[in-house]
Short mmCIF file of C-alpha atoms and ligand atoms in Angstrom, two decimals:
data_model
loop_
_atom_site.label_atom_id
_atom_site.label_comp_id
_atom_site.label_asym_id
_atom_site.label_seq_id
_atom_site.Cartn_x
_atom_site.Cartn_y
_atom_site.Cartn_z
CA MET Y 1 -15.36 -48.40 55.30
CA ARG Y 2 -16.85 -45.67 56.33
CA ASP Y 3 -14.23 -44.69 58.74
CA LYS Y 4 -11.48 -45.22 56.12
CA LEU Y 5 -13.18 -42.69 53.90
CA GLN Y 6 -13.60 -40.01 56.48
CA GLU Y 7 -9.72 -40.56 57.78
CA ILE Y 8 -8.16 -40.62 53.50
CA LYS Y 9 -10.18 -37.26 53.56
CA ALA Y 10 -9.57 -35.77 56.31
CA THR Y 11 -5.28 -36.57 55.60
CA ALA Y 12 -6.16 -35.29 52.25
CA LEU Y 13 -7.22 -32.18 52.73
CA ASP Y 14 -4.63 -31.42 55.21
CA GLU Y 15 -1.66 -32.23 52.70
CA LEU Y 16 -3.33 -30.58 50.18
CA SER Y 17 -3.29 -27.22 52.38
CA LYS Y 18 0.31 -27.99 53.04
CA ALA Y 19 1.67 -27.93 49.08
CA VAL Y 20 3.76 -25.58 48.35
CA ASN Y 21 4.15 -26.04 44.49
CA LEU Y 22 2.44 -27.79 41.79
CA ASP Y 23 5.00 -30.51 41.82
CA GLN Y 24 3.93 -31.40 45.29
CA LEU Y 25 0.39 -30.76 44.38
CA GLU Y 26 0.50 -33.26 41.52
CA SER Y 27 2.26 -36.12 43.75
CA LEU Y 28 -0.58 -35.82 45.88
CA ARG Y 29 -2.96 -36.48 42.90
CA ILE Y 30 -1.83 -39.14 41.83
CA LYS Y 31 -1.31 -40.69 45.89
CA TYR Y 32 -5.39 -40.38 45.94
CA PHE Y 33 -6.67 -40.66 42.34
CA GLY Y 34 -3.98 -42.32 40.54
CA LYS Y 35 -4.25 -45.93 39.57
CA LYS Y 36 -2.99 -47.29 43.02
CA GLY Y 37 -4.57 -44.02 44.81
CA GLU Y 38 -6.08 -44.60 47.69
CA LEU Y 39 -9.45 -43.26 46.94
CA THR Y 40 -9.44 -45.35 43.94
CA GLN Y 41 -8.58 -48.51 45.55
CA VAL Y 42 -11.40 -48.05 48.65
CA LEU Y 43 -14.07 -47.52 45.22
CA ARG Y 44 -12.76 -50.59 44.17
CA GLY Y 45 -12.95 -52.43 47.20
CA MET Y 46 -17.31 -51.33 47.13
CA GLY Y 47 -18.00 -54.88 45.22
CA LYS Y 48 -17.68 -56.52 48.60
CA LEU Y 49 -20.19 -54.80 50.30
CA SER Y 50 -23.86 -55.73 51.04
CA PRO Y 51 -26.35 -54.50 48.47
CA GLU Y 52 -27.49 -52.63 51.72
CA GLU Y 53 -24.53 -50.55 52.52
CA ARG Y 54 -23.45 -50.13 49.00
CA PRO Y 55 -25.44 -46.99 47.98
CA LEU Y 56 -24.84 -45.36 51.28
CA ILE Y 57 -21.15 -45.69 51.04
CA GLY Y 58 -20.79 -45.01 47.24
CA GLN Y 59 -22.97 -41.63 47.85
CA LEU Y 60 -20.42 -40.97 50.84
CA ALA Y 61 -17.29 -41.83 48.61
CA ASN Y 62 -18.63 -39.51 45.96
CA GLN Y 63 -19.05 -36.83 47.96
CA ILE Y 64 -15.55 -36.99 49.51
CA ARG Y 65 -13.81 -37.54 45.78
CA ASP Y 66 -15.79 -34.60 45.03
CA GLN Y 67 -14.47 -32.75 47.74
CA ILE Y 68 -10.63 -33.39 47.60
CA GLU Y 69 -11.31 -32.94 43.91
CA GLU Y 70 -12.49 -29.36 44.17
CA GLN Y 71 -9.71 -28.61 46.74
CA LEU Y 72 -7.01 -29.99 44.22
CA GLN Y 73 -8.63 -27.32 41.68
CA VAL Y 74 -8.32 -24.25 44.24
CA LYS Y 75 -4.98 -25.02 45.44
CA ARG Y 76 -3.68 -25.82 41.66
CA GLN Y 77 -4.91 -22.43 40.41
CA ASP Y 78 -3.62 -20.70 43.75
CA LEU Y 79 0.00 -22.44 42.79
CA GLU Y 80 -0.26 -21.61 39.48
CA LYS Y 81 -0.71 -17.99 39.92
CA VAL Y 82 2.11 -18.16 42.46
CA VAL Y 83 4.48 -19.21 40.06
CA GLN Y 84 2.96 -16.42 37.18
CA THR Y 85 3.59 -13.39 39.88
CA LYS Y 86 6.95 -14.83 40.72
CA ARG Y 87 8.06 -14.91 36.43
CA LEU Y 88 6.17 -11.68 36.12
CA GLU Y 89 8.65 -10.28 38.69
CA GLU Y 90 11.81 -11.81 37.01
CA GLU Y 91 11.00 -10.81 33.49
CA ARG Y 92 10.72 -7.09 34.69
CA ILE Y 93 11.61 -5.02 31.35
CA ASP Y 94 14.99 -2.78 32.03
CA ILE Y 95 13.74 0.41 30.48
CA THR Y 96 17.23 1.99 31.14
CA LEU Y 97 18.29 -0.57 28.32
CA PRO Y 98 19.68 1.67 25.23
CA GLY Y 99 17.49 1.32 22.16
CA ARG Y 100 18.42 -0.75 19.20
CA ASP Y 101 20.08 1.87 16.49
CA PHE Y 102 19.39 2.53 13.15
CA ASN Y 103 20.53 4.29 10.28
CA LEU Y 104 19.15 7.45 8.79
CA GLY Y 105 19.28 7.31 5.08
CA THR Y 106 20.16 10.62 3.59
CA ARG Y 107 18.91 12.08 -0.11
CA HIS Y 108 20.36 10.60 -2.62
CA PRO Y 109 23.12 13.25 -4.13
CA LEU Y 110 21.34 13.16 -7.90
CA TYR Y 111 18.03 14.45 -5.93
CA GLN Y 112 20.00 16.93 -3.69
CA ILE Y 113 21.08 18.65 -7.02
CA LEU Y 114 17.81 18.20 -8.31
CA ASP Y 115 16.31 19.97 -5.00
CA GLU Y 116 18.86 22.74 -5.48
CA ILE Y 117 18.26 23.16 -8.94
CA ILE Y 118 14.43 23.56 -8.31
CA ASP Y 119 15.29 25.57 -5.30
CA ILE Y 120 16.79 28.23 -7.32
CA PHE Y 121 14.33 28.52 -10.43
CA ARG Y 122 11.58 28.55 -7.98
CA GLY Y 123 13.53 31.96 -6.61
CA LEU Y 124 13.39 33.22 -10.28
CA GLY Y 125 9.61 32.94 -10.45
CA PHE Y 126 9.29 29.47 -12.14
CA SER Y 127 6.62 26.80 -10.97
CA VAL Y 128 7.05 22.58 -11.22
CA VAL Y 129 4.98 20.95 -13.57
CA GLU Y 130 5.65 16.94 -14.31
CA GLY Y 131 4.61 14.87 -17.44
CA PRO Y 132 4.14 11.08 -17.97
CA GLU Y 133 7.47 9.04 -18.42
CA ILE Y 134 5.10 7.06 -21.29
CA GLU Y 135 4.44 9.45 -23.98
CA LEU Y 136 2.91 9.94 -27.11
CA ASP Y 137 5.31 10.44 -30.01
CA TYR Y 138 3.13 13.20 -30.99
CA TYR Y 139 4.32 14.91 -27.47
CA ASN Y 140 7.68 13.43 -27.45
CA PHE Y 141 8.72 14.04 -31.51
CA GLU Y 142 6.14 15.45 -33.66
CA ALA Y 143 4.50 18.76 -31.46
CA LEU Y 144 8.42 19.42 -31.04
CA ASN Y 145 8.58 19.82 -35.09
CA LEU Y 146 10.03 16.55 -35.51
CA PRO Y 147 7.67 15.16 -37.78
CA LYS Y 148 8.17 11.11 -38.54
CA ASP Y 149 11.50 10.18 -40.00
CA HIS Y 150 13.31 13.29 -39.18
CA PRO Y 151 16.86 12.47 -39.00
CA ALA Y 152 17.06 14.14 -35.62
CA ARG Y 153 15.35 11.33 -34.41
CA ASP Y 154 18.39 9.22 -34.30
CA MET Y 155 20.12 11.50 -31.43
CA GLN Y 156 17.53 10.12 -29.38
CA ASP Y 157 16.92 6.40 -30.03
CA SER Y 158 14.49 5.12 -27.96
CA PHE Y 159 12.38 2.51 -26.04
CA TYR Y 160 9.43 2.26 -28.18
CA ILE Y 161 5.95 0.33 -26.79
CA THR Y 162 4.15 0.85 -29.87
CA GLU Y 163 4.59 3.09 -32.84
CA GLU Y 164 2.71 6.13 -31.58
CA VAL Y 165 3.65 5.18 -27.31
CA LEU Y 166 7.56 5.65 -26.23
CA LEU Y 167 9.41 6.11 -23.05
CA ARG Y 168 10.18 9.76 -23.21
CA THR Y 169 13.14 10.47 -24.45
CA HIS Y 170 13.40 14.03 -22.99
CA THR Y 171 11.34 16.60 -20.89
CA SER Y 172 10.80 18.62 -23.78
CA PRO Y 173 7.34 17.03 -24.43
CA VAL Y 174 6.22 18.88 -21.04
CA GLN Y 175 6.80 21.75 -23.15
CA ILE Y 176 3.65 20.94 -25.19
CA ARG Y 177 1.61 19.74 -22.50
CA THR Y 178 1.60 22.82 -20.56
CA MET Y 179 1.19 25.10 -23.18
CA GLU Y 180 -1.56 23.51 -24.37
CA ARG Y 181 -3.15 23.53 -21.04
CA LYS Y 182 -2.28 27.42 -20.11
CA ASN Y 183 -3.24 28.48 -23.54
CA SER Y 184 -3.62 32.23 -23.56
CA GLN Y 185 -3.00 32.32 -19.75
CA LEU Y 186 0.52 34.26 -19.99
CA PRO Y 187 3.66 34.26 -19.10
CA ILE Y 188 4.23 30.54 -18.61
CA ARG Y 189 7.08 30.03 -16.54
CA ILE Y 190 7.82 26.49 -16.06
CA ILE Y 191 10.44 24.01 -14.83
CA ALA Y 192 9.78 19.94 -15.50
CA PRO Y 193 12.36 17.43 -13.86
CA GLY Y 194 11.67 14.15 -14.39
CA LYS Y 195 13.38 10.80 -15.87
CA VAL Y 196 13.80 10.02 -19.69
CA TYR Y 197 14.78 7.17 -21.54
CA ARG Y 198 17.60 6.09 -23.86
CA ARG Y 199 19.43 3.49 -25.72
CA ASP Y 200 22.38 4.69 -24.17
CA ASP Y 201 24.81 3.02 -21.91
CA ASP Y 202 28.45 3.77 -20.87
CA ALA Y 203 30.17 5.56 -18.40
CA THR Y 204 28.79 9.05 -19.26
CA HIS Y 205 25.40 7.80 -20.36
CA SER Y 206 22.63 5.51 -18.71
CA PRO Y 207 19.63 4.21 -20.26
CA MET Y 208 17.58 6.27 -17.51
CA PHE Y 209 18.42 9.72 -16.45
CA HIS Y 210 17.27 12.64 -15.18
CA GLN Y 211 16.30 16.60 -16.98
CA VAL Y 212 15.15 19.75 -15.85
CA GLU Y 213 13.25 21.37 -18.56
CA GLY Y 214 12.42 25.06 -18.34
CA LEU Y 215 9.88 27.04 -20.57
CA LEU Y 216 8.52 30.61 -20.97
CA VAL Y 217 6.38 31.80 -22.96
CA ASP Y 218 5.08 35.75 -23.07
CA LYS Y 219 5.02 38.85 -24.79
CA HIS Y 220 8.51 39.98 -26.13
CA VAL Y 221 10.63 37.44 -24.51
CA THR Y 222 14.49 37.52 -26.13
CA PHE Y 223 17.14 35.56 -26.21
CA GLY Y 224 19.01 38.16 -23.86
CA ASP Y 225 15.96 36.90 -21.39
CA LEU Y 226 17.48 33.30 -21.71
CA LYS Y 227 21.19 34.25 -21.46
CA GLY Y 228 20.22 36.15 -18.09
CA THR Y 229 18.46 33.32 -16.46
CA LEU Y 230 21.23 30.95 -17.60
CA LEU Y 231 24.20 32.93 -16.22
CA THR Y 232 21.83 33.52 -12.87
CA PHE Y 233 21.22 29.60 -12.84
CA ALA Y 234 24.84 28.75 -13.20
CA ARG Y 235 26.13 31.44 -10.96
CA GLN Y 236 23.99 29.90 -8.21
CA ILE Y 237 24.54 26.54 -8.69
CA PHE Y 238 28.36 26.70 -9.39
CA GLY Y 239 29.85 29.73 -7.48
CA GLN Y 240 29.26 33.33 -8.18
CA ASP Y 241 32.32 34.18 -10.02
CA ARG Y 242 31.01 31.39 -13.16
CA LYS Y 243 30.57 32.56 -16.46
CA ILE Y 244 29.11 31.11 -19.18
CA ARG Y 245 29.10 30.96 -23.23
CA LEU Y 246 26.56 30.04 -25.67
CA ARG Y 247 27.68 28.45 -28.93
CA PRO Y 248 25.52 28.00 -31.87
CA SER Y 249 23.47 24.51 -32.07
CA TYR Y 250 20.59 22.70 -33.33
CA PHE Y 251 17.52 21.27 -32.03
CA PRO Y 252 14.46 20.79 -34.36
CA PHE Y 253 11.98 22.86 -31.46
CA THR Y 254 14.23 26.33 -30.94
CA GLU Y 255 15.49 28.34 -33.62
CA PRO Y 256 18.37 30.03 -32.95
CA SER Y 257 19.55 26.98 -30.67
CA ALA Y 258 22.52 27.40 -28.29
CA GLU Y 259 24.55 24.91 -26.24
CA VAL Y 260 25.70 26.45 -22.87
CA ASP Y 261 29.18 26.02 -21.57
CA VAL Y 262 30.28 27.42 -18.08
CA SER Y 263 33.36 28.22 -17.03
CA CYS Y 264 35.32 24.83 -15.62
CA ILE Y 265 34.45 24.50 -11.98
CA ASN Y 266 37.34 22.30 -11.49
CA CYS Y 267 40.10 25.12 -13.36
CA GLY Y 268 38.32 28.05 -13.40
CA GLY Y 269 39.14 28.30 -17.34
CA SER Y 270 42.44 28.04 -17.91
CA GLY Y 271 42.54 24.18 -18.73
CA CYS Y 272 42.62 21.30 -17.15
CA ARG Y 273 41.33 17.21 -17.15
CA VAL Y 274 37.93 17.83 -15.96
CA CYS Y 275 37.34 20.46 -19.01
CA SER Y 276 39.66 18.56 -21.69
CA HIS Y 277 41.88 21.50 -21.42
CA THR Y 278 39.07 23.47 -23.07
CA GLY Y 279 38.14 25.51 -20.47
CA TRP Y 280 34.37 25.42 -20.36
CA LEU Y 281 32.13 22.60 -19.44
CA GLU Y 282 28.31 22.03 -21.28
CA ILE Y 283 25.59 21.87 -18.85
CA LEU Y 284 22.26 22.52 -21.18
CA GLY Y 285 20.97 22.77 -24.51
CA SER Y 286 18.50 25.88 -25.01
CA GLY Y 287 16.95 28.41 -27.52
CA LEU Y 288 14.18 30.43 -28.35
CA VAL Y 289 10.89 28.41 -29.05
CA HIS Y 290 10.55 27.73 -32.34
CA PRO Y 291 7.25 29.53 -34.26
CA ARG Y 292 6.19 26.51 -35.52
CA VAL Y 293 6.05 24.95 -32.38
CA LEU Y 294 4.34 27.71 -30.54
CA GLU Y 295 1.87 27.75 -33.32
CA MET Y 296 1.22 23.71 -33.13
CA ALA Y 297 0.59 24.59 -29.44
CA GLY Y 298 -2.14 26.95 -30.33
CA TYR Y 299 0.16 30.71 -29.99
CA ASP Y 300 0.93 33.37 -32.15
CA PRO Y 301 4.58 33.13 -33.06
CA GLU Y 302 3.51 37.26 -34.00
CA GLU Y 303 2.14 37.76 -30.95
CA VAL Y 304 4.21 36.09 -28.26
CA SER Y 305 7.99 34.21 -27.73
CA GLY Y 306 9.38 32.42 -25.63
CA PHE Y 307 12.78 30.21 -24.30
CA ALA Y 308 13.65 26.78 -23.46
CA PHE Y 309 16.30 24.72 -21.96
CA GLY Y 310 16.76 21.23 -21.06
CA MET Y 311 19.74 20.31 -18.44
CA GLY Y 312 20.96 16.94 -17.38
CA VAL Y 313 20.93 16.59 -13.77
CA GLU Y 314 23.42 13.22 -13.46
CA ARG Y 315 26.05 15.79 -15.14
CA ILE Y 316 25.50 18.70 -13.21
CA THR Y 317 25.80 16.13 -10.21
CA MET Y 318 29.12 14.60 -11.46
CA LEU Y 319 30.70 17.97 -12.14
CA LYS Y 320 29.71 19.45 -8.98
CA TYR Y 321 31.14 16.68 -7.00
CA GLY Y 322 33.81 15.54 -9.07
CA ILE Y 323 32.28 12.03 -9.98
CA ASP Y 324 33.66 10.26 -12.81
CA ASP Y 325 31.93 7.56 -13.76
CA LEU Y 326 27.80 7.94 -13.93
CA ARG Y 327 27.21 4.37 -13.20
CA LEU Y 328 28.36 5.05 -9.24
CA LEU Y 329 25.07 7.27 -9.04
CA PHE Y 330 22.58 3.77 -9.54
CA ASP Y 331 24.82 1.50 -7.76
CA ASN Y 332 23.25 1.79 -4.86
CA ASP Y 333 26.91 1.31 -2.69
CA LEU Y 334 26.51 3.02 0.53
CA ARG Y 335 29.99 3.75 0.24
CA PHE Y 336 30.04 5.94 -2.20
CA LEU Y 337 26.42 7.36 -1.14
CA GLN Y 338 27.45 8.00 2.51
CA GLN Y 339 29.86 10.70 1.39
CA PHE Y 340 27.05 12.98 0.20
N1 LIG P 401 15.29 18.49 -25.35
C1 LIG P 401 16.80 18.41 -25.52
C2 LIG P 401 17.53 17.15 -25.45
O1 LIG P 401 17.42 16.58 -24.53
C3 LIG P 401 17.26 19.72 -24.79
C4 LIG P 401 17.01 21.30 -25.24
C5 LIG P 401 15.56 21.35 -24.39
C6 LIG P 401 17.19 21.90 -25.99
C7 LIG P 401 15.08 22.84 -24.63
C8 LIG P 401 16.58 22.86 -26.05
C9 LIG P 401 15.61 23.37 -25.85
O2 LIG P 401 18.92 17.39 -25.45
#
């Protein structure tokens, strides 16, 4: 039995050293250690040995089993390494493969125009400020000389959160917030862009839209300053040969008030479909800051004066790009947006 074991050991180690892949290795494992394996069978035959022989042969058998098993492990690791190396070689990354394309977005047309508007007023010395979209009734109406039950509130029917808190209906409350903050530090020269909300929804009105407010407060500010500023703006945004026209109007927070038209950017003033054959397009509301508004914000209307204006960014965008339905601006249709 001792010879038999030595023989098994010799052939097993020899065969193991010659195995070239993991399948062969597995067959060898079964050949020696499997249920009917050669070594298993020898070990099973131990029962027939005499009590003197048994421990000696048993020890030898265990030794040989351990040696073969160890050899099997070593060989398995070697072969696994070979498999892995081969796989790594085959799976080499091809760095010459072109990268995956992704689409670069563009700025929304509305915000392109908003940027233009901001640039123009920055060039005139205005700085940009912002105010909250959820606003107090006091700033949105009261401090703008629109007391509760004032009929002009109806024009800006809105979304109320409580009786005193609402989504702002215009950017004019930022006028008040700025005057309060900057009190006594003149001149005030700001624009306030942002979202505003009204209960409107059709081809030219959206429940959410954008305005740019303008406010200038200083000593000796005149209506001429307002007109000059707006003419400069109209020419920069719509073209150097534009004219403007001021029509008397009414806002509770300005006096006098004016609605401002620009000569039609489509026909130049001769009359066409875009301007409803009037030659003019309305672009904003404006006026001199009402003395009562100055007073409520803490200024002496005898000492200082100011002008204010407010324009709709959607309207200016539509006029500039010839867009006939406001809702296109909010549909997020790439076929539309990619044109700008
Ligand atoms: N807030 C006014 C509106 O939304 C526009 C406006 C602003 C008018 C400033 C005069 C002065 O209609």
